[in-house]
Amino acid sequence: MAVARRDVTNVETQVPGDAFIYSQTDLKGIIVEANEVFATLSGYEAEEMVGKPHNLVRHPDMPKEAFADMWRSLKAGRPWQGAVKNCRKDGGFYWVMATISPVRGEGGRVVGYQSVRRRPSREQAKAAADAYKRILGGDK
């Protein structure tokens, strides 16, 4: 399912320090649950997000290599953590520290993924932005 691209802006939304941002996806990354904090930060209604790919909030400044690393970990049954720049519905952005983990069902089989996010420090966001810019520029 393709996600419509929107014009991006340099308008940053600060994640509140006490925010608990949560979502869950199926094995293909389709959102099956999104809490109101996630919806509010992203500019969508929670109901509008369910059934859509999680990359609905992917910012073009995020290198595909970051998500390839994430999927390698998740498909190996391991959690992944990292700084992520998300794109809001209105084109603005916000930074999160994401911890994504496999969700196991009966028999320990992975049935989906859950993501818990919080506000990163300004230093974490800046370090990630610098690293992602280098990766997008061809640095390995």
mmCIF file of C-alpha atoms in Angstrom:
data_model
loop_
_atom_site.group_PDB
_atom_site.id
_atom_site.type_symbol
_atom_site.label_atom_id
_atom_site.label_comp_id
_atom_site.label_asym_id
_atom_site.label_seq_id
_atom_site.Cartn_x
_atom_site.Cartn_y
_atom_site.Cartn_z
ATOM 1 C CA MET A 1 0.000 0.000 0.000
ATOM 2 C CA ALA A 2 1.611 3.218 -1.151
ATOM 3 C CA VAL A 3 1.632 6.196 1.156
ATOM 4 C CA ALA A 4 0.857 9.601 -0.336
ATOM 5 C CA ARG A 5 3.821 11.966 -0.034
ATOM 6 C CA ARG A 6 3.341 15.439 1.284
ATOM 7 C CA ASP A 7 5.395 18.577 1.176
ATOM 8 C CA VAL A 8 7.716 18.740 4.160
ATOM 9 C CA THR A 9 8.491 21.821 6.202
ATOM 10 C CA ASN A 10 11.090 22.732 8.800
ATOM 11 C CA VAL A 11 8.401 23.173 11.472
ATOM 12 C CA GLU A 12 9.290 20.991 14.450
ATOM 13 C CA THR A 13 6.809 19.751 17.012
ATOM 14 C CA GLN A 14 8.375 19.055 20.393
ATOM 15 C CA VAL A 15 7.359 15.768 21.965
ATOM 16 C CA PRO A 16 6.175 16.396 25.534
ATOM 17 C CA GLY A 17 8.592 14.978 28.098
ATOM 18 C CA ASP A 18 5.954 12.738 29.652
ATOM 19 C CA ALA A 19 4.531 11.478 26.339
ATOM 20 C CA PHE A 20 3.983 7.734 25.956
ATOM 21 C CA ILE A 21 3.742 7.101 22.223
ATOM 22 C CA TYR A 22 2.552 3.632 21.270
ATOM 23 C CA SER A 23 1.608 1.719 18.161
ATOM 24 C CA GLN A 24 1.374 -1.868 17.079
ATOM 25 C CA THR A 25 1.617 -3.302 13.571
ATOM 26 C CA ASP A 26 1.113 -6.617 11.883
ATOM 27 C CA LEU A 27 4.037 -8.497 10.344
ATOM 28 C CA LYS A 28 3.981 -6.264 7.245
ATOM 29 C CA GLY A 29 4.107 -2.991 9.203
ATOM 30 C CA ILE A 30 0.405 -2.163 8.867
ATOM 31 C CA ILE A 31 -0.858 -0.248 11.901
ATOM 32 C CA VAL A 32 -3.358 -2.230 13.969
ATOM 33 C CA GLU A 33 -3.314 0.056 17.011
ATOM 34 C CA ALA A 34 -2.241 3.666 17.596
ATOM 35 C CA ASN A 35 -2.658 5.578 20.840
ATOM 36 C CA GLU A 36 -4.028 9.118 20.958
ATOM 37 C CA VAL A 37 -0.604 10.607 21.761
ATOM 38 C CA PHE A 38 0.817 9.137 18.537
ATOM 39 C CA ALA A 39 -2.179 10.392 16.581
ATOM 40 C CA THR A 40 -1.954 13.884 18.065
ATOM 41 C CA LEU A 41 1.791 14.207 17.436
ATOM 42 C CA SER A 42 1.506 12.959 13.870
ATOM 43 C CA GLY A 43 -1.524 15.124 13.060
ATOM 44 C CA TYR A 44 -3.757 12.177 12.162
ATOM 45 C CA GLU A 45 -6.797 10.712 13.871
ATOM 46 C CA ALA A 46 -6.010 7.314 15.435
ATOM 47 C CA GLU A 47 -8.799 5.739 13.339
ATOM 48 C CA GLU A 48 -7.263 7.266 10.211
ATOM 49 C CA MET A 49 -3.941 5.528 10.936
ATOM 50 C CA VAL A 50 -5.253 2.021 11.576
ATOM 51 C CA GLY A 51 -4.971 -0.080 8.434
ATOM 52 C CA LYS A 52 -2.226 2.124 6.958
ATOM 53 C CA PRO A 53 1.491 1.305 6.709
ATOM 54 C CA HIS A 54 3.522 2.657 9.624
ATOM 55 C CA ASN A 55 5.717 4.430 7.064
ATOM 56 C CA LEU A 56 2.803 6.863 6.837
ATOM 57 C CA VAL A 57 4.947 9.014 9.161
ATOM 58 C CA ARG A 58 8.311 8.346 7.498
ATOM 59 C CA HIS A 59 10.269 11.532 6.937
ATOM 60 C CA PRO A 60 12.362 11.791 3.746
ATOM 61 C CA ASP A 61 15.403 12.690 5.900
ATOM 62 C CA MET A 62 15.373 9.117 7.257
ATOM 63 C CA PRO A 63 17.765 6.909 5.303
ATOM 64 C CA LYS A 64 16.473 3.548 4.114
ATOM 65 C CA GLU A 65 19.531 1.988 5.780
ATOM 66 C CA ALA A 66 18.113 2.818 9.225
ATOM 67 C CA PHE A 67 14.928 0.910 8.464
ATOM 68 C CA ALA A 68 16.850 -1.961 6.849
ATOM 69 C CA ASP A 69 18.783 -2.284 10.126
ATOM 70 C CA MET A 70 15.527 -2.188 12.077
ATOM 71 C CA TRP A 71 13.915 -4.909 9.943
ATOM 72 C CA ARG A 72 17.035 -7.124 10.213
ATOM 73 C CA SER A 73 16.788 -7.003 13.996
ATOM 74 C CA LEU A 74 13.033 -7.527 14.107
ATOM 75 C CA LYS A 75 13.045 -10.426 11.640
ATOM 76 C CA ALA A 76 15.762 -12.062 13.775
ATOM 77 C CA GLY A 77 13.384 -11.781 16.742
ATOM 78 C CA ARG A 78 15.353 -9.000 18.449
ATOM 79 C CA PRO A 79 14.168 -5.527 19.495
ATOM 80 C CA TRP A 80 15.572 -2.408 17.833
ATOM 81 C CA GLN A 81 16.143 1.032 19.277
ATOM 82 C CA GLY A 82 17.060 4.274 17.575
ATOM 83 C CA ALA A 83 16.308 7.920 16.956
ATOM 84 C CA VAL A 84 13.671 8.481 14.290
ATOM 85 C CA LYS A 85 12.554 11.666 12.569
ATOM 86 C CA ASN A 86 8.854 11.360 11.776
ATOM 87 C CA CYS A 87 6.812 13.473 9.380
ATOM 88 C CA ARG A 88 3.500 14.944 10.479
ATOM 89 C CA LYS A 89 0.426 15.008 8.260
ATOM 90 C CA ASP A 90 0.932 18.774 7.839
ATOM 91 C CA GLY A 91 4.542 18.280 6.653
ATOM 92 C CA GLY A 92 6.193 19.237 9.931
ATOM 93 C CA PHE A 93 8.337 16.822 11.891
ATOM 94 C CA TYR A 94 9.112 15.463 15.329
ATOM 95 C CA TRP A 95 11.932 13.343 16.751
ATOM 96 C CA VAL A 96 11.442 10.226 18.862
ATOM 97 C CA MET A 97 13.595 7.560 20.472
ATOM 98 C CA ALA A 98 11.872 4.388 19.321
ATOM 99 C CA THR A 99 12.046 0.948 20.872
ATOM 100 C CA ILE A 100 10.426 -1.595 18.578
ATOM 101 C CA SER A 101 9.920 -5.185 19.683
ATOM 102 C CA PRO A 102 8.397 -8.338 18.236
ATOM 103 C CA VAL A 103 4.992 -9.286 19.642
ATOM 104 C CA ARG A 104 4.726 -13.012 20.217
ATOM 105 C CA GLY A 105 1.544 -15.035 20.086
ATOM 106 C CA GLU A 106 0.777 -18.633 20.903
ATOM 107 C CA GLY A 107 3.816 -20.891 20.800
ATOM 108 C CA GLY A 108 6.147 -17.894 20.820
ATOM 109 C CA ARG A 109 5.541 -17.154 17.150
ATOM 110 C CA VAL A 110 5.996 -13.496 16.144
ATOM 111 C CA VAL A 111 2.600 -12.052 15.169
ATOM 112 C CA GLY A 112 3.464 -8.370 14.880
ATOM 113 C CA TYR A 113 5.542 -5.523 16.302
ATOM 114 C CA GLN A 114 5.015 -2.892 18.962
ATOM 115 C CA SER A 115 6.719 0.443 19.142
ATOM 116 C CA VAL A 116 7.099 2.575 22.239
ATOM 117 C CA ARG A 117 8.519 6.034 21.714
ATOM 118 C CA ARG A 118 9.620 8.911 23.902
ATOM 119 C CA ARG A 119 11.225 12.297 23.475
ATOM 120 C CA PRO A 120 14.947 12.112 22.701
ATOM 121 C CA SER A 121 17.417 14.568 24.173
ATOM 122 C CA ARG A 122 18.387 17.430 21.874
ATOM 123 C CA GLU A 123 21.874 15.856 21.689
ATOM 124 C CA GLN A 124 20.425 12.504 20.555
ATOM 125 C CA ALA A 125 18.300 14.175 17.880
ATOM 126 C CA LYS A 126 21.211 16.277 16.626
ATOM 127 C CA ALA A 127 23.584 13.291 16.518
ATOM 128 C CA ALA A 128 20.996 11.251 14.599
ATOM 129 C CA ALA A 129 20.267 14.118 12.183
ATOM 130 C CA ASP A 130 23.998 14.506 11.473
ATOM 131 C CA ALA A 131 24.489 10.753 10.987
ATOM 132 C CA TYR A 132 21.438 10.408 8.746
ATOM 133 C CA LYS A 133 22.560 13.355 6.632
ATOM 134 C CA ARG A 134 25.961 11.679 6.127
ATOM 135 C CA ILE A 135 24.310 8.354 5.218
ATOM 136 C CA LEU A 136 21.990 10.053 2.730
ATOM 137 C CA GLY A 137 25.098 11.695 1.270
ATOM 138 C CA GLY A 138 26.659 8.285 0.611
ATOM 139 C CA ASP A 139 28.664 7.683 3.795
ATOM 140 C CA LYS A 140 28.623 4.094 5.011
#
